[in-house]
Amino acid sequence: MNTAARVESIDTSIRRRYYERIRPLNLTPLWESLHALVPRAPQTPCVPALWRYDDIRPLLMESAELITAEEAVRRVLVLENPAIMGRSSITQSLYAGLQLIMPGEVAPSHRHVQSALRFIVDGKGAYTTVGGERTTMYPGDFIITPSWAWHDHGNEGIGGVSEPVVWLDGLDIPMVRFFDAGFAENDDSKVQHVARPEGHSLARFGHNMVPVRHDHQSATSPIFNYPYARSREALAQLQKQEAPDAWLGHKLRYINPLTGGSPMPTISTNLQLLPAGFAGKPHRATDGAVYSVVEGRGHAEIGGQHFDFQPRDTFVVPSWASLRLTASEDAVLFSFSDRPVQQAMGVLRESFDEAAEAN
Ligand code: 1HN
């Protein structure tokens, strides 16, 4: 018997005894895990899931009886991917939660390395102050808190309306945790000093023009509120002017006006309109995504599972799961993913093949 033949016929218990001997030296044999480490295709532990707002809203309102926004710091119900509970993650790289602020409440000023987005789901009249500028929140607005920017939230009402306000938070918490790069600080004052008038960043950067002499250095967009009224208007025009994409409907991505890239360095965001009767073709991508339904009813087939959606629902599409969207009414969906990070790493893959239908 030559050496190779002898080794191939070795009793596995002999190998196991060898593994036990190397373990105290913090060593492990690669050949036992190689296939799992470099899978032929993504093997996410995450599963598709949908959170019905009608189920969550009463529970959120009940939480306001249990704790104030101030005591909680942020009163949020975290949307956890059911297959990876306990990790505050909706995908391997992203955090999502629904945050409630009641009239008169304040969520105190702090800052952290993690970047956050707010997508306003229900109610109006709350505000957030970010780096010295305040913005009033309306349903469908997409608002950014850049890494390390001071931010506090409040709800003073607007136009005589005083109501609970709920938004979807999206943060890169799992990514920052992965890199062990997190820092955080509480502010000395509960509510930060407002240094600039409301609408200042939008006036400076939000009209396809930028100030000739500006010193914006951050990796995050200088616009921190992308108002729904304007994004929705663009989609309404497109719906009149061109046929929807067969996979995505009318889908626009939000941009950082200084770069054309994503508004946040770690998270990309989109708004799409599916016209009534739209029956999209299936597609998939390595960036798992979180969707928030703004308008209309429809259906999402995610990795072979079926979900009906309606306004204010949230659903998650895991990495490389096939997604097929249909709409029974004009439907508008906001979505976010870790796409810019995957692009920076050169690992993003997506497929719009007709063949995806087979999967
Ligand atoms: C946070 O600071 C906010 O500022 C929301 O509204 C959610 C989740 C984890 C850690 C910090 C906010 C958060 C968060």
Short mmCIF file of N, CA and C in Angstrom, two decimals, residues 98-226:
data_model
loop_
_atom_site.label_atom_id
_atom_site.label_comp_id
_atom_site.label_asym_id
_atom_site.label_seq_id
_atom_site.Cartn_x
_atom_site.Cartn_y
_atom_site.Cartn_z
N LEU A 98 -38.77 49.29 14.79
CA LEU A 98 -39.81 50.31 14.69
C LEU A 98 -39.78 51.15 15.96
N GLN A 99 -39.56 52.44 15.79
CA GLN A 99 -39.40 53.36 16.91
C GLN A 99 -40.63 54.22 17.07
N LEU A 100 -41.06 54.39 18.33
CA LEU A 100 -42.25 55.20 18.64
C LEU A 100 -41.87 56.40 19.48
N ILE A 101 -42.39 57.55 19.08
CA ILE A 101 -42.24 58.74 19.94
C ILE A 101 -43.62 59.38 20.10
N MET A 102 -44.04 59.51 21.35
CA MET A 102 -45.38 60.04 21.66
C MET A 102 -45.32 61.56 21.72
N PRO A 103 -46.47 62.23 21.53
CA PRO A 103 -46.49 63.69 21.63
C PRO A 103 -45.87 64.16 22.94
N GLY A 104 -45.02 65.17 22.85
CA GLY A 104 -44.40 65.76 24.03
C GLY A 104 -43.12 65.05 24.49
N GLU A 105 -42.82 63.89 23.92
CA GLU A 105 -41.65 63.15 24.38
C GLU A 105 -40.36 63.62 23.70
N VAL A 106 -39.25 63.28 24.36
CA VAL A 106 -37.92 63.57 23.82
C VAL A 106 -37.08 62.30 23.93
N ALA A 107 -36.36 61.98 22.85
CA ALA A 107 -35.35 60.91 22.88
C ALA A 107 -34.00 61.63 22.89
N PRO A 108 -33.26 61.49 24.01
CA PRO A 108 -32.12 62.39 24.27
C PRO A 108 -30.96 62.26 23.28
N SER A 109 -30.20 63.36 23.23
CA SER A 109 -29.11 63.47 22.25
C SER A 109 -27.94 62.53 22.59
N HIS A 110 -27.50 61.82 21.58
CA HIS A 110 -26.30 60.98 21.70
C HIS A 110 -25.69 60.82 20.31
N ARG A 111 -24.53 60.20 20.26
CA ARG A 111 -23.95 59.89 18.95
C ARG A 111 -23.20 58.58 19.02
N HIS A 112 -23.09 57.94 17.86
CA HIS A 112 -22.40 56.65 17.78
C HIS A 112 -21.84 56.46 16.38
N VAL A 113 -20.92 55.53 16.29
CA VAL A 113 -20.26 55.24 15.01
C VAL A 113 -21.25 54.63 14.00
N GLN A 114 -22.22 53.89 14.51
CA GLN A 114 -23.20 53.26 13.61
C GLN A 114 -24.01 54.32 12.87
N SER A 115 -24.17 54.15 11.57
CA SER A 115 -25.02 55.03 10.77
C SER A 115 -26.46 54.56 10.87
N ALA A 116 -27.39 55.53 10.82
CA ALA A 116 -28.80 55.16 10.93
C ALA A 116 -29.61 55.84 9.82
N LEU A 117 -30.65 55.14 9.38
CA LEU A 117 -31.66 55.78 8.54
C LEU A 117 -32.98 55.66 9.25
N ARG A 118 -33.84 56.64 8.99
CA ARG A 118 -35.22 56.61 9.51
C ARG A 118 -36.13 56.66 8.30
N PHE A 119 -37.09 55.76 8.23
CA PHE A 119 -38.10 55.84 7.18
C PHE A 119 -39.44 55.98 7.88
N ILE A 120 -40.09 57.14 7.68
CA ILE A 120 -41.26 57.46 8.49
C ILE A 120 -42.47 56.64 8.02
N VAL A 121 -43.05 55.92 8.99
CA VAL A 121 -44.09 54.93 8.68
C VAL A 121 -45.49 55.44 9.03
N ASP A 122 -45.62 56.14 10.15
CA ASP A 122 -46.97 56.46 10.66
C ASP A 122 -46.92 57.75 11.48
N GLY A 123 -47.79 58.69 11.15
CA GLY A 123 -47.91 59.92 11.95
C GLY A 123 -46.97 61.00 11.48
N LYS A 124 -47.32 62.23 11.88
CA LYS A 124 -46.45 63.36 11.54
C LYS A 124 -46.31 64.28 12.75
N GLY A 125 -45.33 65.17 12.66
CA GLY A 125 -45.15 66.15 13.73
C GLY A 125 -44.00 65.85 14.65
N ALA A 126 -43.30 64.75 14.41
CA ALA A 126 -42.06 64.52 15.16
C ALA A 126 -40.93 65.19 14.42
N TYR A 127 -39.83 65.42 15.12
CA TYR A 127 -38.65 65.99 14.47
C TYR A 127 -37.43 65.18 14.89
N THR A 128 -36.39 65.29 14.10
CA THR A 128 -35.08 64.82 14.55
C THR A 128 -34.10 65.95 14.30
N THR A 129 -33.17 66.14 15.22
CA THR A 129 -32.11 67.11 15.01
C THR A 129 -30.83 66.33 14.80
N VAL A 130 -30.15 66.64 13.70
CA VAL A 130 -28.94 65.91 13.32
C VAL A 130 -27.82 66.92 13.10
N GLY A 131 -26.79 66.83 13.91
CA GLY A 131 -25.64 67.72 13.75
C GLY A 131 -26.03 69.19 13.70
N GLY A 132 -26.99 69.59 14.55
CA GLY A 132 -27.35 71.00 14.67
C GLY A 132 -28.44 71.48 13.73
N GLU A 133 -29.00 70.59 12.89
CA GLU A 133 -30.13 70.99 12.03
C GLU A 133 -31.32 70.10 12.30
N ARG A 134 -32.47 70.74 12.45
CA ARG A 134 -33.68 70.00 12.75
C ARG A 134 -34.46 69.75 11.46
N THR A 135 -35.15 68.61 11.39
CA THR A 135 -36.07 68.38 10.28
C THR A 135 -37.36 67.78 10.82
N THR A 136 -38.49 68.25 10.29
CA THR A 136 -39.79 67.70 10.68
C THR A 136 -40.05 66.46 9.83
N MET A 137 -40.59 65.44 10.46
CA MET A 137 -40.78 64.15 9.79
C MET A 137 -42.21 64.00 9.28
N TYR A 138 -42.33 63.59 8.03
CA TYR A 138 -43.62 63.25 7.42
C TYR A 138 -43.54 61.82 6.90
N PRO A 139 -44.70 61.14 6.83
CA PRO A 139 -44.68 59.75 6.35
C PRO A 139 -43.99 59.64 4.99
N GLY A 140 -43.12 58.66 4.85
CA GLY A 140 -42.41 58.40 3.60
C GLY A 140 -41.09 59.14 3.48
N ASP A 141 -40.82 60.08 4.40
CA ASP A 141 -39.51 60.75 4.36
C ASP A 141 -38.40 59.76 4.69
N PHE A 142 -37.29 59.90 4.01
CA PHE A 142 -36.09 59.10 4.27
C PHE A 142 -35.05 60.04 4.88
N ILE A 143 -34.70 59.77 6.13
CA ILE A 143 -33.85 60.67 6.91
C ILE A 143 -32.60 59.92 7.38
N ILE A 144 -31.46 60.62 7.32
CA ILE A 144 -30.18 59.98 7.66
C ILE A 144 -29.59 60.57 8.94
N THR A 145 -29.08 59.70 9.79
CA THR A 145 -28.18 60.13 10.87
C THR A 145 -26.80 59.58 10.54
N PRO A 146 -25.86 60.44 10.09
CA PRO A 146 -24.53 59.94 9.72
C PRO A 146 -23.78 59.41 10.93
N SER A 147 -22.79 58.58 10.66
CA SER A 147 -21.88 58.08 11.69
C SER A 147 -21.35 59.26 12.50
N TRP A 148 -21.41 59.13 13.83
CA TRP A 148 -20.82 60.06 14.79
C TRP A 148 -21.50 61.44 14.84
N ALA A 149 -22.69 61.58 14.22
CA ALA A 149 -23.42 62.85 14.31
C ALA A 149 -24.30 62.84 15.57
N TRP A 150 -24.30 63.95 16.31
CA TRP A 150 -25.23 64.07 17.44
C TRP A 150 -26.65 64.02 16.91
N HIS A 151 -27.54 63.32 17.62
CA HIS A 151 -28.94 63.30 17.19
C HIS A 151 -29.87 63.10 18.37
N ASP A 152 -30.97 63.88 18.34
CA ASP A 152 -32.05 63.69 19.30
C ASP A 152 -33.36 63.82 18.55
N HIS A 153 -34.40 63.18 19.09
CA HIS A 153 -35.71 63.21 18.45
C HIS A 153 -36.73 63.78 19.43
N GLY A 154 -37.81 64.36 18.89
CA GLY A 154 -38.89 64.85 19.73
C GLY A 154 -40.18 64.84 18.93
N ASN A 155 -41.29 65.11 19.63
CA ASN A 155 -42.59 65.14 18.95
C ASN A 155 -43.39 66.30 19.51
N GLU A 156 -43.33 67.43 18.84
CA GLU A 156 -44.04 68.63 19.29
C GLU A 156 -45.34 68.84 18.52
N GLY A 157 -45.64 67.94 17.57
CA GLY A 157 -46.84 68.09 16.74
C GLY A 157 -46.63 69.13 15.66
N ILE A 158 -47.55 69.18 14.70
CA ILE A 158 -47.45 70.17 13.62
C ILE A 158 -48.84 70.46 13.08
N GLY A 159 -49.11 71.75 12.81
CA GLY A 159 -50.40 72.16 12.23
C GLY A 159 -51.58 71.73 13.07
N GLY A 160 -51.44 71.79 14.40
CA GLY A 160 -52.55 71.41 15.27
C GLY A 160 -52.69 69.91 15.45
N VAL A 161 -51.85 69.13 14.73
CA VAL A 161 -51.90 67.67 14.86
C VAL A 161 -50.87 67.22 15.90
N SER A 162 -51.34 66.41 16.83
CA SER A 162 -50.45 65.88 17.86
C SER A 162 -50.74 64.39 17.95
N GLU A 163 -49.84 63.56 17.43
CA GLU A 163 -50.13 62.13 17.36
C GLU A 163 -48.86 61.32 17.53
N PRO A 164 -49.01 60.03 17.87
CA PRO A 164 -47.83 59.17 17.95
C PRO A 164 -47.15 59.11 16.58
N VAL A 165 -45.84 59.08 16.57
CA VAL A 165 -45.11 58.96 15.31
C VAL A 165 -44.22 57.71 15.39
N VAL A 166 -44.29 56.92 14.32
CA VAL A 166 -43.53 55.67 14.24
C VAL A 166 -42.68 55.69 13.00
N TRP A 167 -41.41 55.31 13.15
CA TRP A 167 -40.58 55.15 11.96
C TRP A 167 -39.79 53.86 12.03
N LEU A 168 -39.36 53.44 10.82
CA LEU A 168 -38.48 52.27 10.69
C LEU A 168 -37.05 52.76 10.79
N ASP A 169 -36.30 52.24 11.76
CA ASP A 169 -34.87 52.52 11.85
C ASP A 169 -34.12 51.44 11.09
N GLY A 170 -33.14 51.84 10.30
CA GLY A 170 -32.21 50.88 9.68
C GLY A 170 -30.80 51.29 10.06
N LEU A 171 -30.05 50.39 10.65
CA LEU A 171 -28.68 50.72 11.07
C LEU A 171 -27.71 49.63 10.61
N ASP A 172 -26.43 50.01 10.54
CA ASP A 172 -25.38 49.05 10.16
C ASP A 172 -24.75 48.40 11.40
N ILE A 173 -25.57 48.25 12.45
CA ILE A 173 -25.08 47.72 13.74
C ILE A 173 -24.31 46.40 13.59
N PRO A 174 -24.86 45.40 12.86
CA PRO A 174 -24.11 44.14 12.78
C PRO A 174 -22.76 44.29 12.06
N MET A 175 -22.69 45.21 11.09
CA MET A 175 -21.41 45.43 10.38
C MET A 175 -20.38 46.03 11.31
N VAL A 176 -20.80 47.05 12.07
CA VAL A 176 -19.86 47.73 12.98
C VAL A 176 -19.43 46.76 14.08
N ARG A 177 -20.37 45.91 14.52
CA ARG A 177 -20.04 44.89 15.52
C ARG A 177 -19.03 43.89 14.94
N PHE A 178 -19.22 43.51 13.70
CA PHE A 178 -18.31 42.57 13.03
C PHE A 178 -16.88 43.12 13.02
N PHE A 179 -16.77 44.43 12.75
CA PHE A 179 -15.44 45.05 12.69
C PHE A 179 -14.94 45.50 14.07
N ASP A 180 -15.76 45.31 15.12
CA ASP A 180 -15.40 45.79 16.47
C ASP A 180 -14.94 47.23 16.43
N ALA A 181 -15.78 48.08 15.77
CA ALA A 181 -15.38 49.47 15.54
C ALA A 181 -16.34 50.46 16.20
N GLY A 182 -17.12 49.99 17.18
CA GLY A 182 -18.17 50.84 17.75
C GLY A 182 -17.69 51.75 18.89
N PHE A 183 -18.07 53.02 18.81
CA PHE A 183 -17.91 53.97 19.91
C PHE A 183 -19.24 54.70 20.06
N ALA A 184 -19.53 55.21 21.26
CA ALA A 184 -20.76 55.98 21.47
C ALA A 184 -20.56 56.96 22.62
N GLU A 185 -21.33 58.06 22.60
CA GLU A 185 -21.28 59.08 23.65
C GLU A 185 -22.67 59.64 23.89
N ASN A 186 -22.97 59.97 25.15
CA ASN A 186 -24.17 60.74 25.45
C ASN A 186 -23.81 62.22 25.44
N ASP A 187 -24.77 63.05 25.00
CA ASP A 187 -24.55 64.50 24.98
C ASP A 187 -24.69 65.06 26.40
N ASP A 188 -24.10 66.23 26.65
CA ASP A 188 -24.26 66.89 27.95
C ASP A 188 -25.69 67.38 28.13
N SER A 189 -26.30 67.83 27.03
CA SER A 189 -27.68 68.30 27.12
C SER A 189 -28.61 67.30 26.43
N LYS A 190 -29.85 67.26 26.96
CA LYS A 190 -30.83 66.29 26.47
C LYS A 190 -31.19 66.57 25.01
N VAL A 191 -31.34 67.86 24.71
CA VAL A 191 -31.73 68.30 23.37
C VAL A 191 -30.60 69.18 22.84
N GLN A 192 -30.10 68.88 21.67
CA GLN A 192 -28.95 69.65 21.18
C GLN A 192 -29.36 71.02 20.67
N HIS A 193 -28.40 71.91 20.71
CA HIS A 193 -28.57 73.28 20.23
C HIS A 193 -28.81 73.25 18.72
N VAL A 194 -29.85 73.96 18.26
CA VAL A 194 -30.12 74.03 16.82
C VAL A 194 -29.33 75.20 16.25
N ALA A 195 -28.43 74.89 15.30
CA ALA A 195 -27.49 75.90 14.82
C ALA A 195 -27.86 76.48 13.46
N ARG A 196 -28.72 75.78 12.71
CA ARG A 196 -29.05 76.22 11.35
C ARG A 196 -30.55 76.12 11.13
N PRO A 197 -31.10 76.91 10.18
CA PRO A 197 -32.56 76.84 9.96
C PRO A 197 -32.98 75.53 9.33
N GLU A 198 -34.23 75.16 9.55
CA GLU A 198 -34.77 73.94 8.95
C GLU A 198 -34.73 74.06 7.43
N GLY A 199 -34.34 73.01 6.75
CA GLY A 199 -34.30 73.01 5.28
C GLY A 199 -32.98 73.50 4.70
N HIS A 200 -32.02 73.83 5.59
CA HIS A 200 -30.76 74.41 5.11
C HIS A 200 -29.98 73.43 4.23
N SER A 201 -29.81 72.20 4.65
CA SER A 201 -29.02 71.26 3.81
C SER A 201 -29.73 70.95 2.51
N LEU A 202 -31.07 70.89 2.55
CA LEU A 202 -31.80 70.61 1.31
C LEU A 202 -31.63 71.77 0.32
N ALA A 203 -31.68 73.00 0.83
CA ALA A 203 -31.48 74.16 -0.05
C ALA A 203 -30.08 74.15 -0.64
N ARG A 204 -29.10 73.75 0.16
CA ARG A 204 -27.71 73.79 -0.32
C ARG A 204 -27.37 72.66 -1.28
N PHE A 205 -27.95 71.47 -1.03
CA PHE A 205 -27.50 70.29 -1.79
C PHE A 205 -28.63 69.54 -2.50
N GLY A 206 -29.88 69.96 -2.30
CA GLY A 206 -31.00 69.13 -2.73
C GLY A 206 -31.68 69.53 -4.02
N HIS A 207 -31.03 70.33 -4.85
CA HIS A 207 -31.68 70.79 -6.08
C HIS A 207 -30.80 70.60 -7.30
N ASN A 208 -30.03 69.52 -7.33
CA ASN A 208 -29.09 69.28 -8.43
C ASN A 208 -28.08 70.41 -8.56
N MET A 209 -27.82 71.08 -7.46
CA MET A 209 -26.82 72.14 -7.40
C MET A 209 -26.13 71.99 -6.05
N VAL A 210 -24.88 72.42 -5.98
CA VAL A 210 -24.20 72.43 -4.68
C VAL A 210 -23.46 73.75 -4.53
N PRO A 211 -23.30 74.21 -3.30
CA PRO A 211 -22.58 75.47 -3.11
C PRO A 211 -21.17 75.39 -3.69
N VAL A 212 -20.78 76.43 -4.41
CA VAL A 212 -19.49 76.41 -5.08
C VAL A 212 -18.36 76.27 -4.05
N ARG A 213 -18.51 76.95 -2.92
CA ARG A 213 -17.51 76.78 -1.84
C ARG A 213 -18.20 76.11 -0.66
N HIS A 214 -18.02 74.78 -0.57
CA HIS A 214 -18.54 74.08 0.60
C HIS A 214 -17.43 73.19 1.13
N ASP A 215 -17.55 72.81 2.38
CA ASP A 215 -16.49 72.00 2.99
C ASP A 215 -17.02 70.67 3.51
N HIS A 216 -18.04 70.13 2.81
CA HIS A 216 -18.59 68.85 3.26
C HIS A 216 -17.60 67.72 2.98
N GLN A 217 -17.13 67.08 4.03
CA GLN A 217 -16.06 66.08 3.89
C GLN A 217 -16.55 64.65 4.13
N SER A 218 -17.70 64.54 4.78
CA SER A 218 -18.13 63.23 5.28
C SER A 218 -18.42 62.24 4.15
N ALA A 219 -18.36 60.95 4.49
CA ALA A 219 -18.69 59.88 3.53
C ALA A 219 -20.21 59.77 3.36
N THR A 220 -20.95 60.53 4.16
CA THR A 220 -22.42 60.48 4.10
C THR A 220 -22.94 61.70 3.35
N SER A 221 -24.07 61.53 2.69
CA SER A 221 -24.69 62.62 1.94
C SER A 221 -24.91 63.87 2.80
N PRO A 222 -24.69 65.06 2.22
CA PRO A 222 -24.98 66.29 2.96
C PRO A 222 -26.49 66.55 3.09
N ILE A 223 -27.31 65.83 2.31
CA ILE A 223 -28.77 65.93 2.48
C ILE A 223 -29.15 64.92 3.54
N PHE A 224 -29.88 65.33 4.57
CA PHE A 224 -30.23 64.31 5.57
C PHE A 224 -31.72 64.06 5.65
N ASN A 225 -32.53 64.82 4.91
CA ASN A 225 -33.93 64.44 4.74
C ASN A 225 -34.26 64.47 3.25
N TYR A 226 -34.61 63.31 2.71
CA TYR A 226 -35.08 63.19 1.33
C TYR A 226 -36.60 63.10 1.42
#
